[in-house]
CSV table of C-alpha atoms in Angstrom, one decimal:
chain,number,residue,atom,x,y,z
A,861,UNK,CA,30.2,-9.9,3.3
A,862,UNK,CA,26.7,-9.2,2.7
A,863,UNK,CA,25.9,-5.6,2.1
A,864,UNK,CA,24.4,-3.6,4.9
A,865,UNK,CA,21.1,-1.7,4.6
A,866,UNK,CA,19.7,0.7,7.3
A,867,UNK,CA,16.4,2.1,6.5
A,868,UNK,CA,14.5,4.6,8.9
A,869,UNK,CA,10.6,4.9,9.3
A,870,UNK,CA,8.9,7.5,11.2
A,871,UNK,CA,5.2,6.5,11.4
A,872,UNK,CA,3.1,9.5,11.2
A,873,UNK,CA,-0.6,8.6,11.4
A,874,UNK,CA,-1.5,5.6,9.3
A,875,UNK,CA,0.5,2.5,8.4
A,876,UNK,CA,1.4,3.6,5.1
A,877,UNK,CA,4.8,4.5,6.0
A,878,UNK,CA,5.7,1.4,7.7
A,879,UNK,CA,3.7,-0.8,5.6
A,880,UNK,CA,6.2,0.2,2.8
A,881,UNK,CA,9.4,0.1,4.6
A,882,UNK,CA,8.6,-3.2,6.3
A,883,UNK,CA,7.6,-5.0,3.0
A,884,UNK,CA,10.8,-3.6,1.3
A,885,UNK,CA,13.0,-5.1,4.2
A,886,UNK,CA,11.6,-8.3,3.8
A,887,UNK,CA,12.0,-8.3,0.2
A,888,UNK,CA,15.9,-7.1,0.2
A,889,UNK,CA,16.4,-10.0,2.8
A,890,UNK,CA,14.5,-12.5,1.1
A,891,UNK,CA,15.7,-11.9,-2.5
A,892,UNK,CA,18.9,-9.8,-2.7
A,893,UNK,CA,20.8,-11.3,0.3
A,894,UNK,CA,20.9,-7.9,2.1
A,895,UNK,CA,21.4,-7.7,5.8
A,896,UNK,CA,18.5,-5.1,6.5
A,897,UNK,CA,17.8,-3.0,10.0
A,898,UNK,CA,14.6,-1.4,10.3
A,899,UNK,CA,14.6,1.6,12.6
A,900,UNK,CA,10.9,2.3,13.5
A,901,UNK,CA,9.9,5.1,16.1
A,902,UNK,CA,6.6,3.6,16.7
A,903,UNK,CA,6.5,-0.2,17.6
A,904,UNK,CA,2.9,-0.7,17.8
A,905,UNK,CA,2.1,0.2,14.7
A,906,UNK,CA,4.7,-2.4,13.3
A,907,UNK,CA,2.9,-5.0,15.7
A,908,UNK,CA,-0.2,-4.5,13.6
A,909,UNK,CA,1.4,-5.5,10.2
A,910,UNK,CA,3.6,-8.3,12.1
A,911,UNK,CA,1.4,-9.7,15.1
A,912,UNK,CA,4.3,-12.0,16.1
A,913,UNK,CA,6.3,-8.8,16.7
A,914,UNK,CA,7.0,-7.6,20.4
A,915,UNK,CA,6.3,-3.9,20.8
A,916,UNK,CA,8.3,-3.4,23.6
A,917,UNK,CA,11.6,-5.1,22.1
A,918,UNK,CA,14.1,-2.5,21.5
A,919,UNK,CA,15.9,-4.9,18.9
A,920,UNK,CA,14.4,-7.9,17.6
A,921,UNK,CA,14.5,-10.3,14.4
A,922,UNK,CA,11.6,-10.8,12.2
A,923,UNK,CA,11.5,-12.7,9.0
A,924,UNK,CA,15.2,-12.0,8.6
A,925,UNK,CA,15.2,-8.3,9.3
A,926,UNK,CA,16.6,-6.9,12.3
A,927,UNK,CA,13.9,-4.3,13.5
A,928,UNK,CA,15.1,-1.6,16.1
A,929,UNK,CA,13.4,1.0,18.1
A,930,UNK,CA,14.4,4.3,16.7
A,931,UNK,CA,14.8,6.1,20.1
A,932,UNK,CA,14.6,9.7,21.3
A,933,UNK,CA,17.9,9.4,23.2
A,934,UNK,CA,19.8,7.8,20.3
A,935,UNK,CA,22.8,5.7,20.9
A,936,UNK,CA,26.3,5.4,18.8
A,937,UNK,CA,25.5,2.7,16.0
A,938,UNK,CA,27.7,1.7,13.2
A,939,UNK,CA,26.6,3.0,9.9
A,940,UNK,CA,26.3,0.7,7.2
A,941,UNK,CA,26.6,0.7,3.4
A,942,UNK,CA,23.4,2.0,2.6
A,943,UNK,CA,21.1,4.4,4.6
A,944,UNK,CA,17.5,5.0,3.4
A,945,UNK,CA,15.2,7.8,5.1
A,946,UNK,CA,11.8,6.8,4.1
A,947,UNK,CA,9.5,9.7,3.2
A,948,UNK,CA,11.7,12.5,4.2
A,949,UNK,CA,11.9,11.6,7.7
A,950,UNK,CA,15.2,13.3,9.6
A,951,UNK,CA,17.9,11.2,10.9
A,952,UNK,CA,19.4,11.7,13.9
A,953,UNK,CA,21.8,14.1,14.2
A,954,UNK,CA,24.7,11.9,15.7
A,955,UNK,CA,23.9,9.2,13.1
A,956,UNK,CA,24.5,11.7,9.9
A,957,UNK,CA,27.9,12.7,12.1
A,958,UNK,CA,28.6,9.4,12.1
A,959,UNK,CA,27.9,9.3,8.3
A,960,UNK,CA,30.6,12.0,7.9
A,961,UNK,CA,32.9,9.9,10.0
A,962,UNK,CA,32.7,6.9,7.6
A,963,UNK,CA,35.9,6.2,5.6
A,964,UNK,CA,33.9,5.1,2.6
A,965,UNK,CA,31.0,7.1,2.2
A,966,UNK,CA,27.6,5.2,2.6
A,967,UNK,CA,24.7,5.8,-0.1
A,968,UNK,CA,22.4,7.9,1.5
A,969,UNK,CA,18.7,7.8,-0.3
A,970,UNK,CA,15.3,9.5,0.3
A,971,UNK,CA,13.0,7.0,-0.6
A,972,UNK,CA,10.0,9.3,-1.6
A,973,UNK,CA,6.2,9.1,-1.6
A,974,UNK,CA,4.5,7.4,-4.6
A,975,UNK,CA,3.4,9.8,-7.3
A,976,UNK,CA,2.3,9.4,-11.0
A,977,UNK,CA,2.9,13.4,-11.7
A,978,UNK,CA,5.1,13.8,-14.5
A,979,UNK,CA,7.7,15.7,-12.5
A,980,UNK,CA,8.7,12.8,-10.9
A,981,UNK,CA,11.0,11.4,-13.4
A,982,UNK,CA,13.2,14.3,-13.8
A,983,UNK,CA,13.9,14.2,-10.4
A,984,UNK,CA,14.0,10.7,-9.8
A,985,UNK,CA,17.8,9.8,-9.0
A,986,UNK,CA,18.8,13.5,-8.5
A,987,UNK,CA,21.6,14.0,-6.1
A,988,UNK,CA,21.3,16.5,-3.4
A,989,UNK,CA,24.6,17.8,-1.9
A,990,UNK,CA,24.5,18.5,1.8
A,991,UNK,CA,26.1,21.4,3.6
A,992,UNK,CA,28.1,18.7,5.6
A,993,UNK,CA,29.4,17.3,2.6
A,994,UNK,CA,27.5,14.2,2.3
A,995,UNK,CA,25.5,13.3,-0.9
A,996,UNK,CA,21.9,12.5,-0.5
A,997,UNK,CA,19.8,11.0,-3.6
A,998,UNK,CA,16.3,11.2,-4.4
A,999,UNK,CA,14.8,7.8,-5.1
A,1000,UNK,CA,11.1,8.1,-6.3
A,1001,UNK,CA,8.7,5.1,-7.0
A,1002,UNK,CA,6.5,5.2,-10.0
A,1003,UNK,CA,4.6,3.8,-12.9
A,1004,UNK,CA,6.8,4.7,-16.0
A,1005,UNK,CA,10.4,3.4,-16.8
A,1006,UNK,CA,12.0,6.7,-15.7
A,1007,UNK,CA,11.3,6.1,-12.2
A,1008,UNK,CA,12.3,3.4,-9.4
A,1009,UNK,CA,8.9,1.3,-10.2
A,1010,UNK,CA,6.9,-0.2,-7.8
A,1011,UNK,CA,7.2,-2.7,-4.6
A,1012,UNK,CA,6.8,-6.6,-6.3
A,1013,UNK,CA,8.0,-9.6,-4.7
A,1014,UNK,CA,9.5,-11.8,-7.4
A,1015,UNK,CA,6.9,-15.0,-7.0
A,1016,UNK,CA,3.9,-12.4,-6.0
A,1017,UNK,CA,2.2,-12.8,-9.6
A,1018,UNK,CA,2.9,-16.8,-9.5
A,1019,UNK,CA,1.5,-16.8,-6.0
A,1020,UNK,CA,-1.5,-15.0,-6.9
A,1021,UNK,CA,-2.2,-17.3,-10.2
A,1022,UNK,CA,-1.7,-20.5,-8.0
A,1023,UNK,CA,-4.2,-19.2,-5.3
A,1024,UNK,CA,-6.9,-18.2,-8.1
A,1025,UNK,CA,-6.5,-21.5,-9.5
A,1026,UNK,CA,-7.0,-23.4,-6.1
A,1027,UNK,CA,-10.9,-23.0,-5.1
A,1028,UNK,CA,-10.1,-25.1,-2.0
A,1029,UNK,CA,-7.4,-22.6,-1.0
A,1030,UNK,CA,-9.6,-19.3,-1.5
A,1031,UNK,CA,-12.3,-21.3,0.4
A,1032,UNK,CA,-10.1,-22.1,3.3
A,1033,UNK,CA,-8.5,-18.7,3.4
A,1034,UNK,CA,-11.8,-16.8,3.9
A,1035,UNK,CA,-13.4,-19.5,6.5
A,1036,UNK,CA,-10.3,-18.6,8.4
A,1037,UNK,CA,-11.6,-15.0,8.6
A,1038,UNK,CA,-15.0,-16.1,9.5
A,1039,UNK,CA,-16.5,-15.4,5.9
A,1040,UNK,CA,-19.2,-17.5,4.8
A,1041,UNK,CA,-20.3,-16.0,1.0
A,1042,UNK,CA,-23.6,-16.5,-0.4
A,1043,UNK,CA,-23.4,-18.1,-4.3
A,1044,UNK,CA,-23.4,-15.3,-6.5
A,1045,UNK,CA,-22.5,-12.4,-4.3
A,1046,UNK,CA,-20.1,-9.9,-5.0
A,1047,UNK,CA,-17.1,-10.0,-2.5
A,1048,UNK,CA,-15.9,-6.4,-1.9
A,1049,UNK,CA,-13.1,-5.4,0.3
A,1050,UNK,CA,-13.1,-1.7,2.2
A,1051,UNK,CA,-10.4,-0.2,3.6
A,1052,UNK,CA,-10.5,3.7,3.2
A,1053,UNK,CA,-10.1,6.8,5.4
A,1054,UNK,CA,-13.3,8.6,6.7
A,1055,UNK,CA,-15.7,9.2,4.2
A,1056,UNK,CA,-19.3,10.8,4.4
A,1057,UNK,CA,-19.8,9.4,1.0
A,1058,UNK,CA,-19.5,5.9,2.0
A,1059,UNK,CA,-23.5,6.1,2.8
A,1060,UNK,CA,-24.6,6.7,-0.5
A,1061,UNK,CA,-22.7,3.5,-1.9
A,1062,UNK,CA,-23.6,1.3,0.8
A,1063,UNK,CA,-27.2,2.4,-0.4
A,1064,UNK,CA,-26.9,1.3,-3.9
A,1065,UNK,CA,-25.2,-1.5,-2.8
A,1066,UNK,CA,-27.9,-2.5,-0.4
A,1067,UNK,CA,-30.6,-2.0,-3.3
A,1068,UNK,CA,-29.1,-3.9,-6.0
A,1069,UNK,CA,-30.5,-6.7,-7.7
A,1070,UNK,CA,-27.1,-8.7,-7.1
A,1071,UNK,CA,-26.2,-9.4,-3.4
A,1072,UNK,CA,-22.6,-8.0,-2.0
A,1073,UNK,CA,-20.5,-9.0,0.7
A,1074,UNK,CA,-18.4,-6.2,2.1
A,1075,UNK,CA,-15.2,-7.1,4.0
A,1076,UNK,CA,-14.0,-4.3,6.0
A,1077,UNK,CA,-10.8,-4.9,8.3
A,1078,UNK,CA,-10.8,-2.7,11.4
A,1079,UNK,CA,-9.6,0.5,10.2
A,1080,UNK,CA,-10.8,4.6,10.3
A,1081,UNK,CA,-13.7,3.9,8.1
A,1082,UNK,CA,-15.4,1.5,10.5
A,1083,UNK,CA,-17.3,4.7,12.4
A,1084,UNK,CA,-19.0,5.6,9.1
A,1085,UNK,CA,-19.9,1.8,8.5
A,1086,UNK,CA,-21.3,1.7,11.9
A,1087,UNK,CA,-23.4,5.4,11.2
A,1088,UNK,CA,-24.7,3.7,8.1
A,1089,UNK,CA,-25.8,0.4,9.9
A,1090,UNK,CA,-27.1,2.3,12.6
A,1091,UNK,CA,-25.0,0.2,14.9
A,1092,UNK,CA,-22.3,1.0,17.7
A,1093,UNK,CA,-19.5,-1.0,19.2
A,1094,UNK,CA,-19.3,-3.4,15.8
A,1095,UNK,CA,-16.0,-5.5,16.4
A,1096,UNK,CA,-14.2,-8.1,14.5
A,1097,UNK,CA,-16.8,-10.8,13.6
A,1098,UNK,CA,-19.8,-8.6,13.4
A,1099,UNK,CA,-21.8,-9.5,10.6
A,1100,UNK,CA,-24.8,-7.4,9.3
A,1101,UNK,CA,-27.5,-7.5,6.6
A,1102,UNK,CA,-29.1,-4.5,5.0
A,1103,UNK,CA,-31.0,-5.5,2.2
A,1104,UNK,CA,-29.0,-7.1,-0.7
A,1105,UNK,CA,-25.7,-6.0,1.5
A,1106,UNK,CA,-23.8,-8.0,3.9
A,1107,UNK,CA,-21.3,-6.1,6.1
A,1108,UNK,CA,-19.0,-8.0,7.8
A,1109,UNK,CA,-15.9,-6.6,10.3
A,1110,UNK,CA,-12.5,-8.1,9.8
A,1111,UNK,CA,-9.4,-8.3,12.0
A,1112,UNK,CA,-6.3,-5.9,10.5
A,1113,UNK,CA,-4.4,-8.8,9.1
A,1114,UNK,CA,-0.7,-9.1,8.1
A,1115,UNK,CA,0.5,-8.1,4.8
A,1116,UNK,CA,0.5,-11.7,3.2
A,1117,UNK,CA,-3.0,-12.3,4.2
A,1118,UNK,CA,-4.2,-8.8,2.9
A,1119,UNK,CA,-2.9,-9.9,-0.2
A,1120,UNK,CA,-4.9,-12.9,-0.2
A,1121,UNK,CA,-8.1,-10.7,0.9
A,1122,UNK,CA,-7.5,-8.4,-2.3
A,1123,UNK,CA,-7.3,-11.7,-4.6
A,1124,UNK,CA,-10.7,-13.2,-3.3
A,1125,UNK,CA,-12.4,-9.9,-4.0
A,1126,UNK,CA,-13.9,-8.7,-7.5
A,1127,UNK,CA,-13.3,-5.0,-6.2
A,1128,UNK,CA,-11.2,-3.5,-3.9
A,1129,UNK,CA,-11.7,-0.2,-2.0
A,1130,UNK,CA,-7.8,1.1,-0.6
A,1131,UNK,CA,-6.2,4.1,0.6
A,1132,UNK,CA,-2.9,5.5,1.0
A,1133,UNK,CA,0.2,3.6,-0.9
A,1134,UNK,CA,0.8,0.4,0.3
A,1135,UNK,CA,-2.6,-1.0,0.1
A,1136,UNK,CA,-3.2,1.0,-3.4
A,1137,UNK,CA,0.0,-0.7,-5.0
A,1138,UNK,CA,-1.3,-4.0,-3.4
A,1139,UNK,CA,-4.4,-4.0,-5.1
A,1140,UNK,CA,-2.9,-3.1,-8.6
A,1141,UNK,CA,-1.2,-6.9,-8.4
A,1142,UNK,CA,-4.2,-7.9,-7.6
A,1143,UNK,CA,-5.6,-7.4,-11.2
A,1144,UNK,CA,-8.9,-6.2,-10.0
A,1145,UNK,CA,-10.9,-3.1,-10.5
A,1146,UNK,CA,-10.0,-0.7,-7.6
A,1147,UNK,CA,-11.2,2.3,-5.9
A,1148,UNK,CA,-8.5,4.5,-4.5
A,1149,UNK,CA,-8.9,6.8,-1.5
A,1150,UNK,CA,-6.0,9.2,-1.8
A,1151,UNK,CA,-4.2,10.8,1.5
A,1152,UNK,CA,-5.4,14.1,2.0
A,1153,UNK,CA,-2.5,16.8,1.7
A,1154,UNK,CA,-2.8,20.4,2.4
A,1155,UNK,CA,-3.5,22.6,0.0
A,1156,UNK,CA,-5.2,20.2,-2.0
A,1157,UNK,CA,-1.8,18.8,-3.4
A,1158,UNK,CA,-3.2,15.4,-3.4
A,1159,UNK,CA,-5.7,16.0,-6.0
A,1160,UNK,CA,-2.8,16.8,-8.7
A,1161,UNK,CA,-1.9,13.1,-7.7
A,1162,UNK,CA,-5.2,11.3,-7.9
A,1163,UNK,CA,-5.4,13.1,-11.5
A,1164,UNK,CA,-1.9,12.1,-12.8
A,1165,UNK,CA,-2.6,8.6,-11.7
A,1166,UNK,CA,-6.3,8.5,-13.5
A,1167,UNK,CA,-4.4,9.9,-16.5
A,1168,UNK,CA,-1.9,7.0,-16.7
A,1169,UNK,CA,-4.5,4.4,-15.7
A,1170,UNK,CA,-7.3,5.2,-18.0
A,1171,UNK,CA,-4.9,4.8,-21.1
A,1172,UNK,CA,-6.4,2.1,-23.1
A,1173,UNK,CA,-9.9,2.2,-21.8
A,1174,UNK,CA,-12.6,3.4,-24.0
A,1175,UNK,CA,-13.9,7.1,-23.4
A,1176,UNK,CA,-17.5,6.0,-21.7
A,1177,UNK,CA,-15.5,3.3,-19.2
A,1178,UNK,CA,-12.6,5.9,-18.6
A,1179,UNK,CA,-15.4,8.4,-17.5
A,1180,UNK,CA,-17.1,6.3,-15.1
A,1181,UNK,CA,-14.2,5.2,-13.3
A,1182,UNK,CA,-13.0,9.0,-13.0
A,1183,UNK,CA,-16.4,9.8,-11.7
A,1184,UNK,CA,-16.2,7.2,-9.2
A,1185,UNK,CA,-13.0,7.9,-7.9
A,1186,UNK,CA,-13.7,12.0,-7.9
A,1187,UNK,CA,-16.7,11.3,-6.0
A,1188,UNK,CA,-15.2,9.0,-3.6
A,1189,UNK,CA,-12.2,11.4,-3.1
A,1190,UNK,CA,-14.8,14.5,-2.8
A,1191,UNK,CA,-17.0,12.9,-0.4
A,1192,UNK,CA,-20.0,13.3,-2.9
A,1193,UNK,CA,-22.7,11.0,-3.7
A,1194,UNK,CA,-21.7,7.5,-4.9
A,1195,UNK,CA,-25.0,6.0,-6.4
A,1196,UNK,CA,-25.0,7.1,-10.1
A,1197,UNK,CA,-21.2,6.6,-10.3
A,1198,UNK,CA,-21.5,3.3,-8.9
A,1199,UNK,CA,-24.2,2.0,-11.5
A,1200,UNK,CA,-22.2,3.6,-14.3
A,1201,UNK,CA,-19.2,1.9,-13.3
A,1202,UNK,CA,-20.8,-1.4,-13.3
A,1203,UNK,CA,-22.0,-1.1,-16.9
A,1204,UNK,CA,-18.5,-1.1,-18.1
A,1205,UNK,CA,-17.4,-4.0,-15.5
A,1206,UNK,CA,-16.2,-6.7,-17.8
A,1207,UNK,CA,-14.0,-3.9,-19.8
A,1208,UNK,CA,-12.8,-2.4,-16.4
A,1209,UNK,CA,-11.9,-5.9,-15.4
A,1210,UNK,CA,-9.7,-6.9,-18.5
A,1211,UNK,CA,-8.2,-3.6,-18.1
A,1212,UNK,CA,-6.9,-4.0,-14.4
A,1213,UNK,CA,-5.4,-7.5,-15.7
A,1214,UNK,CA,-3.7,-5.3,-18.3
A,1215,UNK,CA,-2.4,-2.6,-16.1
A,1216,UNK,CA,-1.0,-5.3,-13.8
A,1217,UNK,CA,1.0,-7.0,-16.6
A,1218,UNK,CA,2.2,-3.8,-17.9
A,1219,UNK,CA,3.6,-2.8,-14.5
A,1220,UNK,CA,4.9,-6.2,-13.8
A,1221,UNK,CA,6.9,-5.9,-17.0
A,1222,UNK,CA,9.1,-3.0,-15.5
A,1223,UNK,CA,11.8,-3.7,-12.9
A,1224,UNK,CA,10.3,-3.5,-9.3
A,1225,UNK,CA,11.5,-0.9,-6.6
A,1226,UNK,CA,13.6,-3.0,-4.5
A,1227,UNK,CA,15.7,-4.4,-7.3
A,1228,UNK,CA,16.0,-1.1,-8.6
A,1229,UNK,CA,17.4,0.2,-5.3
A,1230,UNK,CA,19.7,-2.6,-5.0
A,1231,UNK,CA,21.3,-2.0,-8.7
A,1232,UNK,CA,21.8,1.7,-8.0
A,1233,UNK,CA,23.3,1.1,-4.5
A,1234,UNK,CA,25.9,-1.6,-6.3
A,1235,UNK,CA,26.4,0.9,-9.0
A,1236,UNK,CA,27.3,3.6,-6.2
A,1237,UNK,CA,29.1,1.5,-4.0
């Protein structure tokens, strides 16, 4: 019989949590022959990532995954072999009681948020005995061998290479989104939280000698884009030009199409966790808008990643990258930082590919989870 897994996802205020858990569930089913039940408390968010899904269905099958509404009125259900609570969500009390009643204990994992901070390796895999006698283990994604790794499908980089080597496929994909890129234009994707610093970046792009085409999937940054353009009510398909900059609004696309969008672009501005990791697999220079936490806890995470990512860069290139990321995450002027980044573009492009290859040499997160659970059952 197939191993059975439950993954619980509580949607907070963005798509990062459901993005990670949906991607993980799909990979477990497709590559590891695992029966996965994904519990989601807000199906409307799930439908944004999986448009063919039904936001009203309490139970449905999507791409081999059993997707269930996590209801407030929890009903008794059988506990599987493995239980994952994503990002510290609290499991239903009745479900935890059923875990206690199980003859063979389930493997209970708390899948944590991604971080490059030094303490992560020391906490990865640590057990947390519960007062009820159950044992929960903390599982940390990460960028070093002492962590759980990053989500990466087995064929991801092969598919990326095939897509990059097929100009017709790229053109067909962009045409499907209504994108017509002028020859020589720099293609940039923008997926970010609200950011007052955006205007200064768009100013310098509009004044550049090389044209840029900015692709903006629907999202929270749209209000700042509209403010800069001086236009309200921009919707999917809107195309506006200011100087050397063309701004185009795209629909919120599926995860697989978002990968292709990243692969089409020279530079990707991303946010949160899921798109951040996918931009690294794209092997392009990137800009990360980190999710803001109380007491500036996110700042340590940002600096920790930069410490890792800039290793191997020349001092000037590293300084330019760090300056841009700090300006973006502090809502500061982006103009000078962007110009300095462009001066080191060849080095940063080569570095992004090397970083991607180095991360791909490590076990991926889904494989690490499966191996851990096999050793624990």
